[in-house]
Coordinates of C-alpha atoms in Angstrom, one line a residue:
Chain A
M1 CA 0.0 0.0 0.0
I2 CA 1.0 3.6 -0.6
P3 CA 1.2 6.4 2.1
Y4 CA -1.1 9.4 1.6
L5 CA -1.5 12.5 3.6
V6 CA -5.0 13.6 4.4
Y7 CA -5.3 17.3 5.0
F8 CA -8.4 18.0 7.1
V9 CA -10.1 21.3 7.5
Q10 CA -10.0 22.9 10.9
F11 CA -13.7 22.8 11.7
H12 CA -15.8 20.2 13.4
E13 CA -12.6 18.4 14.4
D14 CA -14.5 15.7 16.3
F15 CA -16.3 14.6 13.1
R16 CA -13.3 14.4 10.8
I17 CA -12.0 10.9 11.3
Q18 CA -15.5 9.5 11.6
E19 CA -16.4 11.0 8.2
L20 CA -13.2 9.5 6.7
E21 CA -14.2 6.1 8.0
A22 CA -17.7 6.4 6.7
L23 CA -16.4 7.5 3.3
A24 CA -14.0 4.5 3.1
K25 CA -17.0 2.2 3.7
L26 CA -19.3 4.1 1.3
E27 CA -16.7 4.2 -1.5
N28 CA -15.5 0.7 -0.7
V29 CA -11.9 1.8 -0.4
K30 CA -9.3 -0.3 1.4
I31 CA -7.6 1.9 3.9
K32 CA -5.1 1.4 6.7
F33 CA -4.3 3.9 9.4
N34 CA -3.3 4.1 13.1
R35 CA -6.1 5.8 14.9
E36 CA -3.8 6.7 17.7
D37 CA -1.9 9.0 15.3
Y38 CA -5.0 11.1 14.9
S39 CA -5.5 14.2 16.9
N40 CA -8.2 16.9 16.8
E41 CA -5.3 19.4 17.0
N42 CA -3.5 18.2 13.9
P43 CA -5.0 18.6 10.4
F44 CA -2.5 16.2 8.9
F45 CA -3.1 12.5 9.0
I46 CA -1.3 9.7 7.2
V47 CA -3.2 6.8 5.8
E48 CA -2.3 3.9 3.5
L49 CA -4.2 3.2 0.3
E50 CA -3.9 1.1 -2.8
S51 CA -3.9 3.7 -5.5
D52 CA -4.4 7.4 -6.5
E53 CA -7.8 6.4 -7.9
D54 CA -8.8 5.1 -4.5
A55 CA -7.5 8.2 -2.8
K56 CA -9.5 10.5 -5.1
R57 CA -12.6 8.4 -4.7
L58 CA -12.2 8.3 -0.9
I59 CA -12.4 12.0 -0.5
R60 CA -14.5 13.1 -3.4
R61 CA -17.6 13.6 -1.2
S62 CA -15.7 14.8 1.9
I63 CA -16.8 17.9 3.6
L64 CA -14.1 17.9 6.2
I65 CA -11.0 17.0 4.0
K66 CA -9.4 19.7 1.9
H67 CA -6.9 17.6 0.0
I68 CA -5.3 14.2 -0.2
I69 CA -1.7 14.0 -1.2
Q70 CA 0.4 11.1 -2.3
L71 CA 3.1 11.5 0.4
W72 CA 6.6 11.5 -1.0
T73 CA 8.5 12.5 2.1
S74 CA 8.3 14.3 5.4
G75 CA 10.9 15.8 7.7
N76 CA 11.4 17.9 10.8
D77 CA 13.2 20.6 8.7
Y78 CA 13.8 21.4 5.0
P79 CA 17.3 19.9 4.8
E80 CA 15.9 16.5 5.8
V81 CA 13.1 16.8 3.1
Y82 CA 15.7 17.7 0.4
K83 CA 18.0 14.9 1.5
N84 CA 15.1 12.3 1.3
L85 CA 14.0 13.6 -2.1
K86 CA 17.6 13.4 -3.5
S87 CA 18.0 9.9 -2.2
F88 CA 15.1 8.5 -4.3
D89 CA 15.7 6.3 -7.3
P90 CA 15.6 8.6 -10.4
E91 CA 13.0 6.3 -11.9
K92 CA 10.5 7.8 -9.4
Y93 CA 10.7 11.2 -11.2
K94 CA 10.5 9.8 -14.7
P95 CA 6.7 10.0 -15.1
Y96 CA 6.7 13.7 -14.1
E97 CA 9.8 14.9 -15.9
T98 CA 8.3 16.5 -19.0
S99 CA 4.7 17.2 -17.8
T100 CA 3.5 20.7 -16.8
F101 CA 3.3 21.3 -13.1
K102 CA 2.9 23.8 -10.2
F103 CA 3.9 23.9 -6.6
M104 CA 1.7 25.0 -3.7
V105 CA 2.7 25.8 -0.1
E106 CA 0.2 25.3 2.7
T107 CA 0.7 26.2 6.3
Y108 CA -0.9 25.2 9.5
N109 CA -0.7 27.3 12.7
G110 CA 1.7 29.7 10.9
T111 CA 1.8 31.9 7.8
R112 CA 4.0 32.5 4.8
T113 CA 4.0 35.6 2.7
M114 CA 3.8 35.2 -1.1
K115 CA 7.5 35.9 -1.4
E116 CA 8.4 33.4 1.2
Q117 CA 6.3 30.8 -0.6
V118 CA 8.0 31.5 -3.9
D119 CA 11.4 31.2 -2.2
I120 CA 10.4 27.8 -0.7
I121 CA 9.2 26.6 -4.1
N122 CA 12.5 27.6 -5.7
T123 CA 14.5 25.5 -3.2
F124 CA 12.9 22.5 -4.9
S125 CA 14.4 23.4 -8.3
F126 CA 16.9 20.5 -7.9
L127 CA 14.0 18.1 -8.8
P128 CA 14.5 16.9 -12.4
F129 CA 11.2 18.5 -13.7
T130 CA 11.8 20.0 -17.1
G131 CA 8.2 20.5 -18.1
S132 CA 6.8 24.1 -18.0
I133 CA 5.1 25.6 -15.1
D134 CA 1.3 26.0 -15.5
L135 CA -0.5 27.7 -12.7
K136 CA -4.0 27.1 -14.1
K137 CA -4.2 23.6 -15.4
P138 CA -1.0 21.7 -14.6
D139 CA -0.7 18.0 -15.2
N140 CA 0.6 17.7 -11.7
T141 CA 0.4 19.8 -8.6
F142 CA 3.1 19.3 -5.9
M143 CA 2.4 20.4 -2.4
V144 CA 4.6 21.5 0.5
L145 CA 2.8 21.5 3.8
E146 CA 4.2 23.0 6.9
K147 CA 3.1 22.5 10.5
Y148 CA 4.1 25.0 13.1
P149 CA 4.2 24.5 16.9
A150 CA 3.4 28.2 17.3
P151 CA 3.0 31.0 14.8
T152 CA 6.3 32.6 16.0
E153 CA 8.4 29.5 15.7
P154 CA 9.8 27.7 12.7
P155 CA 7.8 24.8 11.3
C156 CA 8.3 21.5 13.2
K157 CA 7.1 19.2 10.4
I158 CA 7.2 19.5 6.6
Y159 CA 5.4 17.2 4.2
M160 CA 6.0 17.0 0.5
G161 CA 4.0 15.1 -2.1
K162 CA 1.7 15.1 -5.1
L163 CA -1.8 16.4 -4.9
V164 CA -4.2 13.6 -5.9
G165 CA -7.7 14.7 -4.9
S166 CA -9.8 17.3 -3.1
G167 CA -12.9 17.2 -1.0
D168 CA -16.3 18.7 -1.9
R169 CA -16.5 21.7 0.4
Q170 CA -18.1 23.9 -2.3
L171 CA -21.4 22.1 -1.5
V172 CA -21.4 24.0 1.9
A173 CA -21.8 27.2 -0.1
K174 CA -24.3 25.7 -2.5
Y175 CA -26.7 24.6 0.2
D176 CA -25.9 27.5 2.5
L177 CA -29.0 28.3 4.6
K178 CA -28.6 32.0 3.7
K179 CA -29.5 31.1 0.1
R180 CA -32.4 28.9 1.1
K181 CA -35.9 30.2 0.6
Y182 CA -37.7 28.4 3.4
L183 CA -36.2 28.2 6.9
G184 CA -37.2 27.5 10.4
T185 CA -35.5 28.2 13.7
T186 CA -34.1 24.7 13.7
S187 CA -33.0 24.3 10.1
M188 CA -29.7 22.3 10.2
D189 CA -26.8 24.1 8.6
A190 CA -25.6 22.8 5.3
E191 CA -22.2 21.6 6.4
L192 CA -23.5 19.4 9.2
S193 CA -26.4 18.1 7.0
L194 CA -23.9 17.1 4.4
I195 CA -21.6 15.4 6.9
M196 CA -24.7 13.5 8.2
S197 CA -25.5 12.2 4.8
N198 CA -21.9 10.9 4.6
M199 CA -22.2 9.3 8.0
A200 CA -25.5 7.7 7.0
L201 CA -23.8 6.2 3.8
V202 CA -26.5 7.9 1.7
R203 CA -25.9 7.1 -1.9
Q204 CA -27.6 6.8 -5.3
N205 CA -31.0 5.1 -4.8
S206 CA -31.0 4.9 -1.0
L207 CA -34.4 5.3 0.5
V208 CA -34.0 7.8 3.4
L209 CA -36.5 9.0 6.0
D210 CA -36.3 12.0 8.3
P211 CA -39.1 11.4 10.9
F212 CA -38.7 14.9 12.4
V213 CA -38.4 16.6 9.0
G214 CA -39.0 20.2 10.1
T215 CA -38.1 22.4 7.2
G216 CA -36.6 19.6 5.2
S217 CA -32.8 20.2 5.4
F218 CA -31.9 16.5 5.3
L219 CA -34.2 15.8 2.4
I220 CA -32.2 18.3 0.4
T221 CA -28.7 17.0 1.3
C222 CA -29.6 13.3 1.1
S223 CA -31.3 13.8 -2.2
H224 CA -28.2 15.7 -3.4
Y225 CA -26.3 12.4 -3.1
G226 CA -29.0 10.6 -5.2
A227 CA -31.2 9.3 -2.4
F228 CA -35.0 9.1 -2.6
T229 CA -36.2 10.9 0.5
L230 CA -39.3 11.0 2.7
G231 CA -40.1 13.2 5.6
S232 CA -42.6 13.2 8.3
D233 CA -43.4 15.6 11.1
I234 CA -46.2 16.1 13.6
D235 CA -46.3 19.7 12.8
G236 CA -48.0 20.1 9.4
R237 CA -47.5 23.9 9.6
Q238 CA -43.7 23.3 9.3
I239 CA -44.2 21.2 6.2
R240 CA -46.7 23.4 4.5
G241 CA -44.8 26.5 5.5
K242 CA -45.9 30.1 5.7
G243 CA -47.3 32.1 2.9
K244 CA -45.5 31.3 -0.2
T245 CA -42.6 29.3 1.1
S246 CA -42.6 25.6 2.3
I247 CA -40.6 22.5 2.1
A248 CA -41.9 22.3 -1.5
T249 CA -40.2 25.7 -2.2
N250 CA -36.8 24.3 -1.2
I251 CA -37.3 21.2 -3.2
E252 CA -38.1 23.3 -6.2
Q253 CA -35.2 25.7 -5.5
Y254 CA -32.7 22.8 -5.7
N255 CA -34.6 21.1 -8.5
M256 CA -35.1 17.9 -6.5
K257 CA -38.7 17.0 -7.2
K258 CA -37.5 13.9 -8.9
K259 CA -35.8 12.7 -5.7
V260 CA -37.7 14.0 -2.8
L261 CA -40.8 11.7 -2.6
G262 CA -42.7 13.8 -0.2
T263 CA -43.7 14.4 3.3
I264 CA -46.5 13.2 5.6
V265 CA -47.9 14.6 8.8
S266 CA -47.5 12.0 11.5
D267 CA -46.5 11.4 15.1
M268 CA -43.4 9.5 15.8
A269 CA -45.0 8.1 19.0
H270 CA -47.9 6.7 17.0
H271 CA -46.6 6.3 13.5
P272 CA -48.3 4.8 10.5
W273 CA -45.5 3.0 8.7
R274 CA -46.4 -0.5 7.6
N275 CA -45.1 -2.8 10.3
N276 CA -44.1 -5.9 8.4
G277 CA -41.0 -4.7 6.5
E278 CA -37.6 -3.2 6.6
L279 CA -38.2 -0.1 4.6
F280 CA -35.3 2.4 4.8
D281 CA -31.6 2.5 4.0
A282 CA -31.0 5.3 6.4
I283 CA -32.8 7.5 8.9
V284 CA -31.2 10.9 9.2
T285 CA -32.8 13.3 11.7
D286 CA -32.5 16.0 14.3
P287 CA -35.2 15.1 16.9
P288 CA -36.9 18.0 18.6
Y289 CA -35.7 17.6 22.2
G290 CA -37.3 20.8 23.4
V291 CA -34.4 23.1 23.5
R292 CA -35.2 24.9 20.4
A293 CA -38.5 23.3 19.4
G294 CA -40.4 21.5 22.1
A295 CA -41.2 17.9 21.1
K296 CA -44.9 17.1 20.9
K297 CA -46.9 13.9 20.6
I298 CA -50.6 13.2 20.6
G299 CA -52.0 13.3 24.1
L300 CA -53.3 10.2 25.7
N301 CA -54.7 11.4 29.0
T302 CA -57.7 13.4 28.0
D303 CA -59.1 14.2 31.4
K304 CA -56.0 16.3 32.2
Y305 CA -56.9 18.6 29.4
D306 CA -60.0 20.5 28.3
A307 CA -60.5 18.1 25.4
P308 CA -63.5 18.2 23.2
P309 CA -65.4 14.9 23.3
P310 CA -64.3 12.6 20.5
T311 CA -66.8 12.9 17.6
K312 CA -66.9 11.5 14.2
R313 CA -65.3 14.3 12.3
D314 CA -65.8 15.2 8.7
A315 CA -62.8 13.8 6.9
M316 CA -61.9 17.0 5.3
N317 CA -62.0 19.1 8.4
P318 CA -58.7 20.1 9.8
R319 CA -57.6 17.8 12.6
Y320 CA -55.8 19.4 15.5
P321 CA -55.4 16.7 18.1
L322 CA -54.2 17.5 21.6
T323 CA -50.5 17.3 22.0
V324 CA -48.5 16.9 25.1
P325 CA -44.8 17.3 25.8
Y326 CA -42.9 14.4 24.4
E327 CA -40.1 13.6 26.9
M328 CA -36.7 13.4 25.4
E329 CA -36.1 10.0 26.9
Q330 CA -39.2 8.8 25.2
V331 CA -38.3 10.4 21.9
L332 CA -35.1 8.5 21.9
I333 CA -36.6 5.2 22.8
D334 CA -39.2 5.6 20.1
L335 CA -36.5 6.6 17.5
I336 CA -34.1 3.8 18.3
E337 CA -36.8 1.2 18.4
F338 CA -38.2 2.5 15.1
A339 CA -34.7 2.4 13.5
S340 CA -34.1 -1.1 14.7
K341 CA -37.3 -2.2 13.1
Y342 CA -37.5 -0.2 9.9
L343 CA -33.9 0.0 8.7
V344 CA -32.6 -2.6 6.3
V345 CA -29.7 -4.6 7.8
G346 CA -26.6 -2.5 7.1
G347 CA -28.7 0.6 7.1
R348 CA -27.8 3.6 9.4
L349 CA -29.4 5.8 11.9
V350 CA -27.8 9.2 12.2
Y351 CA -29.2 11.6 14.8
W352 CA -28.4 14.4 17.2
L353 CA -28.4 13.9 20.9
P354 CA -27.9 16.9 23.3
T355 CA -26.0 16.2 26.4
N356 CA -25.2 18.1 29.5
S357 CA -21.4 18.4 29.3
E358 CA -20.8 17.9 33.1
E359 CA -22.9 14.9 33.5
Y360 CA -22.2 13.2 30.2
N361 CA -20.9 9.7 30.3
K362 CA -20.6 7.5 27.2
N363 CA -23.1 5.0 28.7
D364 CA -25.7 7.7 28.1
I365 CA -25.9 6.7 24.4
P366 CA -28.9 4.5 24.1
Q367 CA -28.1 1.0 22.9
H368 CA -30.1 -1.6 21.1
P369 CA -29.2 -5.2 20.4
S370 CA -29.9 -4.7 16.6
L371 CA -27.9 -1.5 16.4
K372 CA -24.1 -1.0 16.6
L373 CA -22.7 2.3 17.7
I374 CA -20.4 3.5 14.9
A375 CA -19.6 7.0 15.8
N376 CA -20.2 9.6 18.5
S377 CA -19.0 13.1 17.6
E378 CA -19.3 16.1 19.8
Q379 CA -20.2 19.7 18.9
S380 CA -19.6 21.6 22.1
F381 CA -21.5 24.8 23.2
G382 CA -19.9 25.1 26.6
K383 CA -22.2 23.8 29.3
W384 CA -24.0 21.6 26.8
S385 CA -23.1 19.7 23.7
R386 CA -24.9 18.0 21.0
R387 CA -23.5 14.7 19.8
L388 CA -24.0 13.3 16.4
I389 CA -24.7 9.6 16.9
T390 CA -24.3 7.1 14.1
M391 CA -25.6 3.6 14.5
E392 CA -25.7 0.7 12.0
K393 CA -28.3 -2.0 12.0
V394 CA -26.4 -5.3 12.3
K395 CA -29.1 -7.8 12.8
K396 CA -32.9 -8.1 12.4
Y397 CA -35.2 -6.5 14.8
E398 CA -35.6 -8.0 18.1
D399 CA -38.5 -6.9 20.2
I400 CA -36.7 -5.6 23.2
R401 CA -38.2 -2.8 25.0
L402 CA -35.6 -0.2 25.8
T403 CA -35.4 1.2 29.3
G404 CA -34.1 4.7 29.9
E405 CA -32.6 3.8 33.3
G406 CA -29.3 5.3 34.0
N407 CA -29.3 7.7 31.0
T408 CA -28.6 10.8 33.1
G409 CA -26.6 12.9 30.6
H410 CA -29.6 13.6 28.4
Y411 CA -32.2 12.8 30.9
Q412 CA -34.1 15.9 31.9
F413 CA -31.7 17.8 29.6
R414 CA -34.3 20.3 28.8
Q415 CA -34.8 21.1 32.5
F416 CA -31.1 21.6 32.9
Y417 CA -30.8 23.8 29.9
F418 CA -33.7 26.1 30.8
Y419 CA -33.5 26.0 34.5
G420 CA -29.9 25.4 35.3
K421 CA -28.8 22.6 37.6
D422 CA -30.1 24.2 40.8
G423 CA -33.5 24.8 39.3
E424 CA -33.2 28.5 38.8
Q425 CA -34.8 29.6 35.6
K426 CA -32.5 31.3 33.2
Q427 CA -33.6 34.7 32.2
E428 CA -32.5 34.3 28.7
N429 CA -30.4 31.9 26.9
N430 CA -26.8 32.8 26.5
K431 CA -26.3 33.5 22.8
K432 CA -22.8 31.9 22.8
E433 CA -24.3 28.7 23.8
Q434 CA -26.7 28.5 21.0
P435 CA -25.8 26.5 18.0
K436 CA -24.4 28.4 15.1
D437 CA -27.0 27.2 12.6
E438 CA -29.8 28.6 14.7
L439 CA -28.1 32.0 14.9
E440 CA -27.5 32.0 11.2
S441 CA -31.0 31.0 10.3
E442 CA -32.3 33.7 12.6
K443 CA -30.1 36.3 10.9
V444 CA -31.4 35.1 7.5
K445 CA -34.9 35.3 8.7
K446 CA -34.3 38.8 9.9
S447 CA -32.7 39.9 6.7
K448 CA -35.6 38.5 4.8
H449 CA -38.1 40.4 6.7
E450 CA -36.3 43.7 6.4
Chain B
M1 CA -48.1 11.5 -2.0
R2 CA -46.7 9.0 -4.3
L3 CA -48.0 5.4 -4.5
I4 CA -44.7 4.1 -3.1
T5 CA -45.5 6.0 0.1
H6 CA -49.1 4.8 0.1
N7 CA -47.7 1.3 -0.1
M8 CA -45.9 1.9 3.2
L9 CA -48.7 3.4 5.2
Q10 CA -51.2 1.5 7.3
C11 CA -54.0 2.4 9.7
H12 CA -52.6 2.7 13.2
V13 CA -55.7 3.4 15.2
K14 CA -55.4 1.6 18.6
G15 CA -56.8 -1.9 18.3
C16 CA -57.2 -1.8 14.5
T17 CA -55.2 -4.7 13.3
K18 CA -57.5 -6.3 10.8
D19 CA -57.7 -5.0 7.2
N20 CA -55.7 -2.0 8.2
F21 CA -53.7 -2.2 5.0
P22 CA -53.7 -1.0 2.3
L23 CA -55.7 2.1 2.9
K24 CA -58.4 2.7 0.3
L25 CA -57.9 5.8 -1.8
E26 CA -61.1 7.8 -2.3
E27 CA -62.1 10.9 -4.2
I28 CA -58.6 11.5 -5.2
E29 CA -57.0 13.9 -7.6
I30 CA -53.9 12.7 -9.4
E31 CA -51.1 14.7 -10.9
E32 CA -48.5 13.0 -13.1
L33 CA -44.9 13.8 -12.3
E34 CA -41.7 12.9 -14.1
A35 CA -39.2 11.1 -12.1
E36 CA -35.8 9.8 -13.1
F37 CA -36.1 6.2 -14.2
N38 CA -33.7 4.0 -12.3
A39 CA -34.0 0.3 -12.7
D40 CA -31.7 -0.3 -9.7
F41 CA -33.8 1.7 -7.4
I42 CA -37.0 -0.2 -8.5
K43 CA -35.2 -3.5 -8.1
S44 CA -34.0 -2.6 -4.6
M45 CA -37.6 -1.7 -3.6
L46 CA -39.1 -5.0 -4.8
N47 CA -38.6 -6.8 -1.6
R48 CA -39.8 -3.8 0.5
L49 CA -43.1 -3.5 -1.4
D50 CA -46.3 -5.2 -0.5
W51 CA -47.0 -6.4 -4.0
K52 CA -50.5 -7.6 -3.3
A53 CA -51.5 -4.2 -1.9
L54 CA -49.9 -2.5 -4.9
A55 CA -51.8 -4.7 -7.3
Q56 CA -55.0 -4.1 -5.5
T57 CA -54.5 -0.3 -5.4
T58 CA -53.5 0.2 -9.0
F59 CA -56.4 -2.0 -10.1
S60 CA -59.0 -0.1 -8.1
L61 CA -57.6 3.2 -9.4
G62 CA -57.7 1.9 -12.9
I63 CA -54.0 2.6 -13.4
A64 CA -52.7 -0.8 -14.2
Q65 CA -53.4 -4.4 -13.9
L66 CA -50.5 -6.0 -12.2
P67 CA -50.1 -9.8 -11.8
E68 CA -51.5 -10.9 -8.4
E69 CA -48.1 -12.2 -7.3
M70 CA -44.8 -10.6 -8.0
P71 CA -43.3 -12.3 -11.0
E72 CA -40.0 -14.0 -10.4
E73 CA -38.3 -12.2 -13.3
L74 CA -39.2 -8.7 -14.1
S75 CA -38.9 -7.5 -17.7
D76 CA -37.6 -4.0 -18.5
E77 CA -41.1 -3.0 -19.5
M78 CA -42.4 -4.2 -16.1
L79 CA -39.7 -2.2 -14.3
E80 CA -40.6 0.9 -16.2
Q81 CA -44.3 0.4 -15.5
L82 CA -43.5 0.0 -11.8
H83 CA -41.4 3.1 -11.9
H84 CA -44.3 5.0 -13.3
I85 CA -46.7 3.6 -10.7
L86 CA -44.5 4.1 -7.7
L87 CA -42.9 7.4 -8.4
E88 CA -44.8 9.3 -11.1
I89 CA -48.3 9.2 -9.8
D90 CA -48.8 11.9 -7.2
I91 CA -52.0 12.1 -5.2
T92 CA -52.6 15.7 -4.6
S93 CA -55.8 15.5 -2.7
G94 CA -58.4 13.0 -1.5
R95 CA -58.5 10.6 1.4
M96 CA -57.4 7.2 2.6
V97 CA -59.9 5.1 4.3
C98 CA -59.1 2.1 6.6
Q99 CA -61.1 -1.0 5.5
G100 CA -60.9 -2.3 9.0
C101 CA -62.2 0.6 11.2
N102 CA -63.3 3.2 8.6
H103 CA -60.8 5.7 9.9
V104 CA -60.3 8.5 7.3
Y105 CA -56.9 10.0 6.6
P106 CA -57.2 13.2 4.5
I107 CA -54.7 14.2 1.8
R108 CA -54.3 17.9 1.1
N109 CA -51.7 19.6 -1.1
G110 CA -50.2 16.2 -1.6
I111 CA -49.6 15.7 2.1
P112 CA -51.4 12.9 3.9
N113 CA -52.4 13.7 7.5
M114 CA -51.8 10.5 9.5
L115 CA -52.5 12.0 12.9
L116 CA -55.0 10.3 15.1
T117 CA -57.2 12.0 17.6
E118 CA -56.4 11.7 21.3
S119 CA -59.1 9.0 21.7
E120 CA -57.6 6.8 19.0
V121 CA -54.0 6.4 20.1

């Protein structure tokens, strides 16, 4: 196998290696790496692959990888790098000798001026490349990557190799919420939605369900990757939207009517999916845990509420059943149980779980005998976090009722978030603690109204 | 609502377990859509479909007469026909009625409302 250097972006660090692993599975690429070498503080990661084609395929859908480089050499300083390059068998350079090329310098935790970059590139002139330099469309791009211990110190590690492939971060701008016509307060930002589609192994012809569809962010990103998508939500107003915009507007905006199959109004606690089949390849969702959008389900206990007596209603009359708060614990149990039943074997459930950072313990992640925990990535907001949980169905459904016992990290999470640990009600939520996507969508909403 | 979705929905009123699938479509309006034909997708859906229900529904709507049992080998024409039935027929309004308990699920703007009232869950 051949060594390659993966060059990650410096965002969502806790999601990077998980995305890489998901992509290797999705693209069926043989990969070897030492997980202990990975660190959230280091954007460079060495993996072994069988070919440039595999490397290119591996990261073509990546949101969190900038580039992949066929690693020629590395060293703690430049003389070491030059020495290694000079020691190679001249045959290695033969394929590149007459082709056009360019060099690029990338730095991490330090900077180089344009002039410094050119000077570095010139020190590689000993390489036997006789082809002309082409900055726009070179046959080959060679990269020098520097890692600095601190911006004021010299680089402590230098990598050199041939650029083989790049990720697909342009999609983040393409599906940017700011450009989306229909938004809600909980619309998931494009970057995380795309990462979730990768984690869920969503591909051409997958059938994907979002059972808490909201404004439909996941329908858009999953269908981008060729999946046929379905959404459901208890809140029909979210689906139908306000005035002229709705989920349908977004589907039209991105020209996905051929792939988004539609939405239904239904309650996750009492859902109508046919109960004798494994229907979905993936379930990708952000359940409403009550932090930003309180979860609701249809009420059972009618004497607690001022309920109208049940009458035989005219079918076409709007139906507004009573709803009661849907405890987070129960949302989770229903979701996991649903996934264990309705996913095909090999299918994935990808969902968000908010946790109280102080009390979190990894045993808080609900388990199911049919579902294997694949990844658990944290996005921290200080006192609380949300975790992206990826589970894969490994065997057919077994009817085991889940118990929520001992799941304290998310248990009564809503209470903690709103009331603080000592029960004091917070006057207002600290803006810093709010997820970025919410703030962004709020801004967008504001600007739309202006 | 496409017919593929209809094929996956059942009546879920508490205690309704007999004849709760498929839901009978009544007074419906249909719009024909164009969806990308993809034989692989249709093939991957075959073992997830309830064929009998699909045959019954398409027959009662006068859309197609499918064999009662799923054929072992599906010709290309059959796959294309299934593609049309499952993905290109969009029910924009009407209702779905449970043949077991007569519960009515309305469909408006192409969105079926599968919510129950508090006494039915």
